[in-house]
CSV table of C-alpha atoms in Angstrom, one decimal:
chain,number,residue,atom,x,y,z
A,1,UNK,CA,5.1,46.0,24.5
A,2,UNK,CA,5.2,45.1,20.9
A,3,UNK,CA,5.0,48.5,19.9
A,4,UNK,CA,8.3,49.5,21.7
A,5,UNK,CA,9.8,46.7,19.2
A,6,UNK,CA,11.6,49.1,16.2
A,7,UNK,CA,10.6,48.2,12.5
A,8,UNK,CA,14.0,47.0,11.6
A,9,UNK,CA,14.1,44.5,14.6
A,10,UNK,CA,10.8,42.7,13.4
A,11,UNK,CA,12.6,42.0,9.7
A,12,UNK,CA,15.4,40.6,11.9
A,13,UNK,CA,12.9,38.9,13.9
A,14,UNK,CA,11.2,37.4,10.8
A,15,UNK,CA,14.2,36.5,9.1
A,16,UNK,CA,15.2,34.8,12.2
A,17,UNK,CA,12.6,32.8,11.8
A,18,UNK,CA,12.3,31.9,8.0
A,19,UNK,CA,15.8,30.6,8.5
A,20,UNK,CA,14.9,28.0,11.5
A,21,UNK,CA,11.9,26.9,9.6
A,22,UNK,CA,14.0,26.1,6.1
A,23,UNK,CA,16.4,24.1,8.1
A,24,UNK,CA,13.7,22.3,9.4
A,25,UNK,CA,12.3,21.6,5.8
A,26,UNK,CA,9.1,23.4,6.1
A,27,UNK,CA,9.4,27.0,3.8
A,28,UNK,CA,7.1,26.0,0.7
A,29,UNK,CA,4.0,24.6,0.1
A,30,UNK,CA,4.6,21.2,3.0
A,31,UNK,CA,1.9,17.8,3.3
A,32,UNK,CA,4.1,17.4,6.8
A,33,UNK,CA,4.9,18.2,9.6
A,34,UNK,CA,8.1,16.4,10.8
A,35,UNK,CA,10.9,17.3,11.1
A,36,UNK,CA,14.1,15.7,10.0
A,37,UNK,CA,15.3,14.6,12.8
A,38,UNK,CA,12.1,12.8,13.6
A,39,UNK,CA,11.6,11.6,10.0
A,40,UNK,CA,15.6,10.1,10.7
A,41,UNK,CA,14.3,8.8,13.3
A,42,UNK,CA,12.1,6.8,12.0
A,43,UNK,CA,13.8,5.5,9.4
A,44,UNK,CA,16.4,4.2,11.9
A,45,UNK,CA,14.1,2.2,13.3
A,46,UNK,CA,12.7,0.5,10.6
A,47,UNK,CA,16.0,-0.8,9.2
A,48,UNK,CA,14.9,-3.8,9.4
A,49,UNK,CA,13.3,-3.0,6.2
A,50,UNK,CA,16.5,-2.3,4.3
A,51,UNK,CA,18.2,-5.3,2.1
A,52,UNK,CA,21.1,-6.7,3.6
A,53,UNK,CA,24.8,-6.3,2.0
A,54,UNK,CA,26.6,-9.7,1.1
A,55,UNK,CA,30.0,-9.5,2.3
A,56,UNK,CA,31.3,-12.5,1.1
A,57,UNK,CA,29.4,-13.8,-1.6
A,58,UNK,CA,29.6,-17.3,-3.3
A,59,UNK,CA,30.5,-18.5,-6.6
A,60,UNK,CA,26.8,-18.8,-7.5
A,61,UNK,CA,26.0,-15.1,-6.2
A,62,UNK,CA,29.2,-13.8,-7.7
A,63,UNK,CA,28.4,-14.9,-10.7
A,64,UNK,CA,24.9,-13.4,-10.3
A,65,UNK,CA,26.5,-10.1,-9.5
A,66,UNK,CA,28.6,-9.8,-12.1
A,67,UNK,CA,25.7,-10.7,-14.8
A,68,UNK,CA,23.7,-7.5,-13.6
A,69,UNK,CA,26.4,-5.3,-13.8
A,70,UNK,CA,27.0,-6.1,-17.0
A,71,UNK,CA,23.4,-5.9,-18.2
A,72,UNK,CA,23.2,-2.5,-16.6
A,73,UNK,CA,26.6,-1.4,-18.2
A,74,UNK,CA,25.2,-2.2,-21.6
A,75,UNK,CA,21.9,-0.3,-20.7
A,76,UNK,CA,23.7,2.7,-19.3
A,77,UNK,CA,25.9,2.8,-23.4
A,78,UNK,CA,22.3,2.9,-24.4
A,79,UNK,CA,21.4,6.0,-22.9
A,80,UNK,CA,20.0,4.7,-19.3
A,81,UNK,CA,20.2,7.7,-16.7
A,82,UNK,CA,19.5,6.6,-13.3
A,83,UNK,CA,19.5,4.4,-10.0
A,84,UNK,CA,19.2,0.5,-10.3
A,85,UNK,CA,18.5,-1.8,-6.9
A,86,UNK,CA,18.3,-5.6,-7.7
A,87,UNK,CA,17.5,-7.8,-4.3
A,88,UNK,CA,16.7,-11.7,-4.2
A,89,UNK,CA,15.9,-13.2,-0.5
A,90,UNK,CA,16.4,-9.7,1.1
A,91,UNK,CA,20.1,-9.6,0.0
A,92,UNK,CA,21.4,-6.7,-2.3
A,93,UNK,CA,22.9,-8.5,-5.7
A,94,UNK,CA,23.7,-4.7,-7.4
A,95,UNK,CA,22.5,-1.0,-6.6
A,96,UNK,CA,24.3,1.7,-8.5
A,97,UNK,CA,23.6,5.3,-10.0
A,98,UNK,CA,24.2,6.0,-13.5
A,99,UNK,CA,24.4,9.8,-14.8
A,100,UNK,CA,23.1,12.9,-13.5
A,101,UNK,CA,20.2,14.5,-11.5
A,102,UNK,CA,20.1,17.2,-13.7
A,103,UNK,CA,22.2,17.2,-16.9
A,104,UNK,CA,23.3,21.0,-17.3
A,105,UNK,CA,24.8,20.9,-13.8
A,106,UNK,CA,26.0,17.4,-14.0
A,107,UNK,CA,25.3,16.8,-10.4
A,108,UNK,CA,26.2,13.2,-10.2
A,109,UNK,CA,23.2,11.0,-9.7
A,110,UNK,CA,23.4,8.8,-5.5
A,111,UNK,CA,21.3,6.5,-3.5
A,112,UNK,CA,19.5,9.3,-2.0
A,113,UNK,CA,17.9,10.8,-5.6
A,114,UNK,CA,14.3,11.1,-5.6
A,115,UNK,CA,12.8,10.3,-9.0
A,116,UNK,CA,9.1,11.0,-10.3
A,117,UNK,CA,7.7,7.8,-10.0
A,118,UNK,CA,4.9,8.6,-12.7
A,119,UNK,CA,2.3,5.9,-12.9
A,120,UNK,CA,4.4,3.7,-10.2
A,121,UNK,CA,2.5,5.9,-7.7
A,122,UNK,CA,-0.3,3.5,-8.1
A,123,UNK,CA,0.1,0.7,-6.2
A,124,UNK,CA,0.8,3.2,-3.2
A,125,UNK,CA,-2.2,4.7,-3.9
A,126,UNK,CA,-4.2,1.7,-3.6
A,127,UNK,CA,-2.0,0.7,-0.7
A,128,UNK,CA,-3.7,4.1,0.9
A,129,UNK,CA,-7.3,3.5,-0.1
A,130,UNK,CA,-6.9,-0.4,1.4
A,131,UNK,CA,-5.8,1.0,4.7
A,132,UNK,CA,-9.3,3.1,4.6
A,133,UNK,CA,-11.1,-0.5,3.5
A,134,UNK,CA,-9.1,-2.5,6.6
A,135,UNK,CA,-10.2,0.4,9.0
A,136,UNK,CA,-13.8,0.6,7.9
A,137,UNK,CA,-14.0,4.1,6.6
A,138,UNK,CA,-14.7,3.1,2.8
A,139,UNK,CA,-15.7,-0.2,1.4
A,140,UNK,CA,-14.7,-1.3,-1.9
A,141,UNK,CA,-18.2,-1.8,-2.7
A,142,UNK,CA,-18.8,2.3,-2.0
A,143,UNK,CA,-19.7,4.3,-5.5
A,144,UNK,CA,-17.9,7.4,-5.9
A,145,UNK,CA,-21.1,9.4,-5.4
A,146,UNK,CA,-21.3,8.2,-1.6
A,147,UNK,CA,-18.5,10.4,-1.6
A,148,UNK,CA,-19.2,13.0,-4.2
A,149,UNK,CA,-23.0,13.1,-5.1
A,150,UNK,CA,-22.5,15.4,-8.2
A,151,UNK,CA,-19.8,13.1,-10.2
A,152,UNK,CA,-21.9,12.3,-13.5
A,153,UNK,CA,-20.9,8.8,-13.7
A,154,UNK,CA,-23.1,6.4,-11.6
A,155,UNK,CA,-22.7,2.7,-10.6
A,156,UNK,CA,-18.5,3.0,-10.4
A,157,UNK,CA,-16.6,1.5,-7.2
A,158,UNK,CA,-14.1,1.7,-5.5
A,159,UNK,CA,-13.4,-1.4,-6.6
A,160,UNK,CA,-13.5,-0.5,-10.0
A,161,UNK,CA,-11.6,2.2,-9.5
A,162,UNK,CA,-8.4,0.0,-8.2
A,163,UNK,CA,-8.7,-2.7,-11.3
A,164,UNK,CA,-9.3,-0.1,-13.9
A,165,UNK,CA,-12.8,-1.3,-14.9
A,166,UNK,CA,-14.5,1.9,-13.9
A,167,UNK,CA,-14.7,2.8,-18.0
A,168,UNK,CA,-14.8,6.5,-17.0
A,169,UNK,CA,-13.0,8.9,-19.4
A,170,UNK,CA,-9.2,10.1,-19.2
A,171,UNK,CA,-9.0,13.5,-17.4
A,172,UNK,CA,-6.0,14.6,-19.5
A,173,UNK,CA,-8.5,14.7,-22.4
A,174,UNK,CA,-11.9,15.9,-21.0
A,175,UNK,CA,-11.8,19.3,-21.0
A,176,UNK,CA,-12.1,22.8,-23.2
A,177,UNK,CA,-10.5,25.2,-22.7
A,178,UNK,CA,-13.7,27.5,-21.4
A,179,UNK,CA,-13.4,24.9,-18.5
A,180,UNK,CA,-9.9,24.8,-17.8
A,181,UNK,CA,-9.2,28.8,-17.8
A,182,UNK,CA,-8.2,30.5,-14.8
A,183,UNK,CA,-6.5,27.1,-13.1
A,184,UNK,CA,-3.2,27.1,-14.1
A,185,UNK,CA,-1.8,23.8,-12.3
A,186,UNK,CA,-5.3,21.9,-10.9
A,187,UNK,CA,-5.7,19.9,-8.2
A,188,UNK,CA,-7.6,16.8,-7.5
A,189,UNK,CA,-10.6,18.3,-6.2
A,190,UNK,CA,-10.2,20.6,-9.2
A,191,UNK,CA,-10.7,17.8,-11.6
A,192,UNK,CA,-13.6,16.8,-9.7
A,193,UNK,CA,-15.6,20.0,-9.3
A,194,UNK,CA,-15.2,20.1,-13.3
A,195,UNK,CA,-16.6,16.8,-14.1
A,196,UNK,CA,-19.4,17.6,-11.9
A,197,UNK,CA,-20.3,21.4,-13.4
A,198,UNK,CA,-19.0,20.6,-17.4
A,199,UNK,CA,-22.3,20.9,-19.4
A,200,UNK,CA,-21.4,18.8,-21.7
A,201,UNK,CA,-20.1,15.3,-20.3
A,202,UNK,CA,-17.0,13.7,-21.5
A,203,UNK,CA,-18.2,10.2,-23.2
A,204,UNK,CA,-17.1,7.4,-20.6
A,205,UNK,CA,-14.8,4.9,-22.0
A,206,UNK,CA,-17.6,1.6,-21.3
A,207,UNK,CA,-20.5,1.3,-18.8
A,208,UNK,CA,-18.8,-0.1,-15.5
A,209,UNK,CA,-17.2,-3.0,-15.0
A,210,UNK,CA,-17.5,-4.0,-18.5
A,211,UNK,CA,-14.3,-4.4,-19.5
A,212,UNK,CA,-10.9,-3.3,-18.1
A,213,UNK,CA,-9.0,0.0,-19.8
A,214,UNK,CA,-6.2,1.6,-17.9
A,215,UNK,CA,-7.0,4.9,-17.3
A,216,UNK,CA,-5.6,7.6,-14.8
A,217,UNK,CA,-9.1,8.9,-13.8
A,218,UNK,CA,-9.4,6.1,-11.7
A,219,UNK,CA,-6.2,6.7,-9.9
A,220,UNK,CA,-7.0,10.7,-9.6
A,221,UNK,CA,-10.5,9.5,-8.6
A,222,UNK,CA,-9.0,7.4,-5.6
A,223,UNK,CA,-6.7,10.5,-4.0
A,224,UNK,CA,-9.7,12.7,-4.0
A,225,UNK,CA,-11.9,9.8,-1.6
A,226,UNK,CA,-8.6,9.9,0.6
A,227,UNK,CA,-9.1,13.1,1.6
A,228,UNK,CA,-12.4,13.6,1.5
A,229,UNK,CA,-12.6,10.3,3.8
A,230,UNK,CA,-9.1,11.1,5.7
A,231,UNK,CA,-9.9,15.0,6.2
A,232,UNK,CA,-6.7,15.8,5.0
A,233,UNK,CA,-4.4,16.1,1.9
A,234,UNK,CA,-3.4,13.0,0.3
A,235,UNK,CA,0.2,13.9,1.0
A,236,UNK,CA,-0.1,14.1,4.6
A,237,UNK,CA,-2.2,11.1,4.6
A,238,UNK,CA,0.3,9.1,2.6
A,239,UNK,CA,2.7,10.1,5.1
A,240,UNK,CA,0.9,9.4,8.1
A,241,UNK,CA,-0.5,6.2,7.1
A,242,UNK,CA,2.1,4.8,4.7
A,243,UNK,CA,5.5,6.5,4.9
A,244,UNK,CA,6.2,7.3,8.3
A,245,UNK,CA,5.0,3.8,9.9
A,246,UNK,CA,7.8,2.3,7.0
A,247,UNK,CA,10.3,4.8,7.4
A,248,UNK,CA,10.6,5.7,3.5
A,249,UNK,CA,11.9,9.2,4.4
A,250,UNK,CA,13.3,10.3,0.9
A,251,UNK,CA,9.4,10.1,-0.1
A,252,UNK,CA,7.4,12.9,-1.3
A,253,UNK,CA,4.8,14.0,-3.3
A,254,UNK,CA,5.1,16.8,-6.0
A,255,UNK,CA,3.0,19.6,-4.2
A,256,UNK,CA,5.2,19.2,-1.3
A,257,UNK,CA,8.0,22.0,-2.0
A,258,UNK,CA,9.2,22.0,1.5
A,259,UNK,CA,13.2,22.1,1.4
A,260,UNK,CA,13.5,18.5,2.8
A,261,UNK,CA,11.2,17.7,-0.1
A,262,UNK,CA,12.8,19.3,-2.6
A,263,UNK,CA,16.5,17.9,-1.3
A,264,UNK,CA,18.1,15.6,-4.2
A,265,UNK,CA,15.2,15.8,-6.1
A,266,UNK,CA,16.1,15.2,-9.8
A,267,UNK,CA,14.5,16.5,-13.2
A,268,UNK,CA,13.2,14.6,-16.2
A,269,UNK,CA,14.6,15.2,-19.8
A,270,UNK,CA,13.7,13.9,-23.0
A,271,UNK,CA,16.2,13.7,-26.0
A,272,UNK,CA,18.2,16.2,-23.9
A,273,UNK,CA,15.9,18.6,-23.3
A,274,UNK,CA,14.3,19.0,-19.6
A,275,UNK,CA,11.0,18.7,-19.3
A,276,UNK,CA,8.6,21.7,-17.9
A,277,UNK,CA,6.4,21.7,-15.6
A,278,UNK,CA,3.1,19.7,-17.0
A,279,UNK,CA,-0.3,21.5,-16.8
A,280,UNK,CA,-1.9,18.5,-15.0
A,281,UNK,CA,1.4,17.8,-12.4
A,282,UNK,CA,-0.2,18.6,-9.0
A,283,UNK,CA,-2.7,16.1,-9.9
A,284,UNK,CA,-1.7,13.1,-7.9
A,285,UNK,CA,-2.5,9.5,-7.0
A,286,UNK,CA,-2.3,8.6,-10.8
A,287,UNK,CA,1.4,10.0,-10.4
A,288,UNK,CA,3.1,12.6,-8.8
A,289,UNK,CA,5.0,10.4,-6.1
A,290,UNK,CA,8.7,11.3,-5.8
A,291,UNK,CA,10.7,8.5,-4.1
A,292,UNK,CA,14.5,6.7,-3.9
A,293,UNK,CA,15.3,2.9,-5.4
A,294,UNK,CA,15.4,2.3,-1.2
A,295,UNK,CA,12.4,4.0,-0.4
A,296,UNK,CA,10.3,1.4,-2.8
A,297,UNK,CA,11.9,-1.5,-2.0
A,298,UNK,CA,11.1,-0.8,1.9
A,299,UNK,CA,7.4,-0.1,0.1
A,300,UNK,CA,7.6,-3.5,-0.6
A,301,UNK,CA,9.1,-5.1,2.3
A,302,UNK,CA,6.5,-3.5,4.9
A,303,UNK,CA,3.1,-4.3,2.6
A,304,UNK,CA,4.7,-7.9,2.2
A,305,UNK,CA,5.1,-8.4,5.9
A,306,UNK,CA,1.4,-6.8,7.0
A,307,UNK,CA,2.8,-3.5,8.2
A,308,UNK,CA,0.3,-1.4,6.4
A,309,UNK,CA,-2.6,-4.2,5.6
A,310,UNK,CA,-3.0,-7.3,6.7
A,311,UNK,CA,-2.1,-10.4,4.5
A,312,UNK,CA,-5.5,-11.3,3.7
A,313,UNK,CA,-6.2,-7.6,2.0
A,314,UNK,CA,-2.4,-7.6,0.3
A,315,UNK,CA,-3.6,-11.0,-0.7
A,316,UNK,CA,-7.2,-9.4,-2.4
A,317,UNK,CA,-4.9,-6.3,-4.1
A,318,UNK,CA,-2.9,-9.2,-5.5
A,319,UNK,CA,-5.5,-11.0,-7.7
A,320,UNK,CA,-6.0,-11.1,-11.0
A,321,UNK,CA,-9.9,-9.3,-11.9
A,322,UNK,CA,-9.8,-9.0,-15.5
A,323,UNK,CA,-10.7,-12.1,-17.9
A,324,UNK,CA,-12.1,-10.8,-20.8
A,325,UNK,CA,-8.9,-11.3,-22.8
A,326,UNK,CA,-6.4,-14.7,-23.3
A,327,UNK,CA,-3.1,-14.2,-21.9
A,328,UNK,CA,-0.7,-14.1,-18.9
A,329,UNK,CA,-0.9,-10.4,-18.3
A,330,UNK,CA,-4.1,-9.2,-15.8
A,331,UNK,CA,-4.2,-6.7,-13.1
A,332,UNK,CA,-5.0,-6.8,-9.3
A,333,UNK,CA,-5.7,-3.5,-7.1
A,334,UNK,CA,-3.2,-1.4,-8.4
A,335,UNK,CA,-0.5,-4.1,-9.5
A,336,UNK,CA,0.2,-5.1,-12.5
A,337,UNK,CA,0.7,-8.9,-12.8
A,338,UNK,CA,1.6,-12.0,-14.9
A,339,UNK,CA,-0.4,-15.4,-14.3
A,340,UNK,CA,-0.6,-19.1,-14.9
A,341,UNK,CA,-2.6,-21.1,-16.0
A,342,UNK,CA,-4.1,-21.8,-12.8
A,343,UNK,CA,-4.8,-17.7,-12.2
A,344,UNK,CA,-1.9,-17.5,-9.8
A,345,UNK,CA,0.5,-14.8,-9.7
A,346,UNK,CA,3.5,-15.4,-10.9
A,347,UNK,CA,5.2,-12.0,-11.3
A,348,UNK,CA,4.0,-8.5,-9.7
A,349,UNK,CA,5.0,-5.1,-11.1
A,350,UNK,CA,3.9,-1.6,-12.1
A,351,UNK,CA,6.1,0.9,-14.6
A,352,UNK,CA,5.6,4.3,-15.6
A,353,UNK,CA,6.5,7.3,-17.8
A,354,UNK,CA,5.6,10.4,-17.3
A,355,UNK,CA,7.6,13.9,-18.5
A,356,UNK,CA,10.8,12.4,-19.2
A,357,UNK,CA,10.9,9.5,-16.1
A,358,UNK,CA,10.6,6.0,-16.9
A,359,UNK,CA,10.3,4.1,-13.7
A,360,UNK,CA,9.9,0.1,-13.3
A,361,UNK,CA,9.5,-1.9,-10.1
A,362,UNK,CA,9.2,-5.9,-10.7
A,363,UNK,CA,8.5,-8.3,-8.1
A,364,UNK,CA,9.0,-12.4,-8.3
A,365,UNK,CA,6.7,-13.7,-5.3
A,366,UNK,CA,8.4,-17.4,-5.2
A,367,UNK,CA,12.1,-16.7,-4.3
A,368,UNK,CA,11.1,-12.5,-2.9
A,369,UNK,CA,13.5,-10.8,-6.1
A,370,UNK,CA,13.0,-7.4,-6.2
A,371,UNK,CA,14.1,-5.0,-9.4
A,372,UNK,CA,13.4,-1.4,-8.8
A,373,UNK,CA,15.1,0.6,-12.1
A,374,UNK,CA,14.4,4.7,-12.0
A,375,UNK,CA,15.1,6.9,-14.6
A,376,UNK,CA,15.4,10.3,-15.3
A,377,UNK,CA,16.0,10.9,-19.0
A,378,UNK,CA,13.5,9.3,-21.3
A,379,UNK,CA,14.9,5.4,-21.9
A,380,UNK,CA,12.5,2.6,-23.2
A,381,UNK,CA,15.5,0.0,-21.7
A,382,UNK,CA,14.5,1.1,-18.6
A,383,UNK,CA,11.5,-1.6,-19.0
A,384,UNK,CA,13.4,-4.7,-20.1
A,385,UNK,CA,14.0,-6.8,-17.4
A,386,UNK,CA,14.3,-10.0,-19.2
A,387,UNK,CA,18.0,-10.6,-18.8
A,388,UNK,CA,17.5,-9.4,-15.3
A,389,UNK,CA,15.2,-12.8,-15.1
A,390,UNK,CA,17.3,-14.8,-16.9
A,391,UNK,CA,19.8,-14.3,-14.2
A,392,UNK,CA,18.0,-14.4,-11.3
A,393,UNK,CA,16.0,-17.1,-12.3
A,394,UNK,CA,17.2,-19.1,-14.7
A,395,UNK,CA,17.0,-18.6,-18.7
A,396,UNK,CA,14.7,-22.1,-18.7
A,397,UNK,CA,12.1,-20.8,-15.9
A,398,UNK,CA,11.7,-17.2,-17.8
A,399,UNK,CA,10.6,-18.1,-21.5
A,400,UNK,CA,9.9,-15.0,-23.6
A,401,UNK,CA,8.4,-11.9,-21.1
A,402,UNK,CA,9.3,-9.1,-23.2
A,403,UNK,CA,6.4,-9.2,-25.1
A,404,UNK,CA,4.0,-9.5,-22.5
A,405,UNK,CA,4.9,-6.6,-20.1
């Protein structure tokens, strides 16, 4: 039978087909399987999610309103490229795109534009690896060598690995050349298999738990238990586990080149310039998350209301584990945090850069305000968010932040 079928009606055949699957997003390298009707879906009915528009806002709110849209007018005259969405008690105060996805074609920048989060992947990466704690597949008292017996560093947690006090060496730096040849963009597992085979070990950063030092190896470290633990990729489990259940369908990571994927997906620039692809980009869990302004605000809205974990676990990622140093700054299970005096969080956040993004996501826990700033052309401003304060809370109940972000 298939014999009978002429050469030039199987390229017709096949091209048939390679059309039906692009308009279902899944030509290119894909961590899903849905398709975008489903993934609408979804999102649909999980509005509940979503800030809600003020119609008819009061003097007070007004007011409000028209402070942030000032602020971000004066940030976008200093160079800000990007999408802004400011929330306090689930109601939108200001959302707005500023600029372009990509500044050649000066393809105007909208709701929908998926930015590299950079290191504002992490606390959805530890939002993944406490889903595996609440069902009983990891513990955070597991060492990575339950997981992988030849990594060279004993005595390191899970734990640890969320609050940055694993002291383990940064990736980025760790490696000759001799090792790194023939790999020309590594994965996870990648960065794993070389730890465990480089002859000479890269010189850890402190014994463990001795001190806390940011460092992305932790965050790489985490992805890799996901899917060893989940059995599948870290992009598939994110969705699975994380995006689908709170409909954050604009959310993607950077392996993923599926067209849905790839749809409004911006580029990062520097002085002007875009920014190539980086050597170490399809290493992920550190970074590598593409999302929208809406996409992380639902983020927050489902962990906040035990959609993902449950309030006691949300409550654990939210603590404060470092005290080896004075001050109001400490850091949770992949949160970033300001205290009191008492050890209670007073602010929640997480910001990144990473080739050209600057991302910032800033949370106020006592009256639920929300700032989530992403940008796409590099932009220090993008992490000043103390006239923001100011305005939604008051210059007397801010004091001087700045300094201590």
């Amino acid at each position: 039978m298939f014999k009978q079928v002429k050469p030039k009606m199987w390229k017709a055949i096949l091209a048939a087909v390679v059309v039906i699957l692009a308009c279902w997003g899944l030509v290119g390298k894909s961590d899903h399987s849905d398709s975008p009707e489903e993934i609408r879906k979804v999102a649909k009915a999980t509005a509940r999610l979503d800030p809600v528009m003020i119609d008819n806002p009061d003097a007070t709110t007004s007011a409000k309103m028209l402070a942030i849209e000032d602020i971000f007018r004066r940030k976008k005259n200093a160079g800000f490229n990007g999408n802004v969405l400011v929330v306090q008690k689930g109601k939108v105060l200001f959302q707005n795109s500023y600029g372009y996805a990509h500044l050649k074609e000066k393809d105007s920048l909208s709701s929908d534009s998926k930015f590299q989060l950079a290191s504002l992947s992490k606390p959805v990466t530890a939002i993944a690896v406490l889903k595996l704690v609440q069902d009983k597949k990891i513990s955070l008292q597991d060492t990575i060598q339950k997981f992988f017996p030849d990594f060279p560093y004993p005595g390191v947690e899970i734990g640890m690995l969320l609050s940055h006090r694993s002291g383990l060496p940064n990736y980025i730096y760790s490696f000759p050349d001799s090792v790194r040849q023939n790999r020309n963009y590594p994965s996870n597992m990648d960065v794993m298999r070389w730890y465990a085979q480089v002859e000479n070990k890269p010189q850890p950063y402190n014994k463990p738990n001795r001190s806390f030092h940011y460092c992305n190896t932790n965050y790489l470290v985490l992805a890799a238990i996901v899917e060893k633990v989940s059995g599948s990729s870290f992009g598939n489990y994110l969705r699975k586990q994380i995006f689908l259940p709170l409909g954050m369908a604009n959310s993607y990571l950077i392996t993923d080149t599926s067209a849905i994927a790839m749809e409004n997906r911006t580029a990062g620039y520097e002085r002007g310039r875009k920014i190539a692809k980086d050597y170490y980009d399809d290493v992920v869990g550190d970074k590598g998350l593409y999302s929208t302004v809406g996409d992380m605000y639902r983020f927050y809205s489902g962990i906040s209301t035990g959609m993902i974990i449950d309030k006691k676990l949300l409550t654990e990622a939210l603590t404060p584990r470092s005290f080896e140093r004075k001050g109001v700054r400490n850091y949770g299970y992949g949160f970033r945090m300001h205290i009191k005096e008492d050890h209670s969080v007073r602010f929640v956040y997480h910001g990144g850069w990473w080739k050209g993004y600057n991302t910032m996501m800033w949370i106020s826990p006592e009256d639920e305000s929300v700032i989530v700033v992403l940008g796409n052309t590099y932009n220090r401003n993008t992490y000043d968010v103390k006239e923001l304060m100011e305005v939604l809370h008051g210059k007397e109940n801010v004091g001087d932040i700045d300094k201590d972000i």
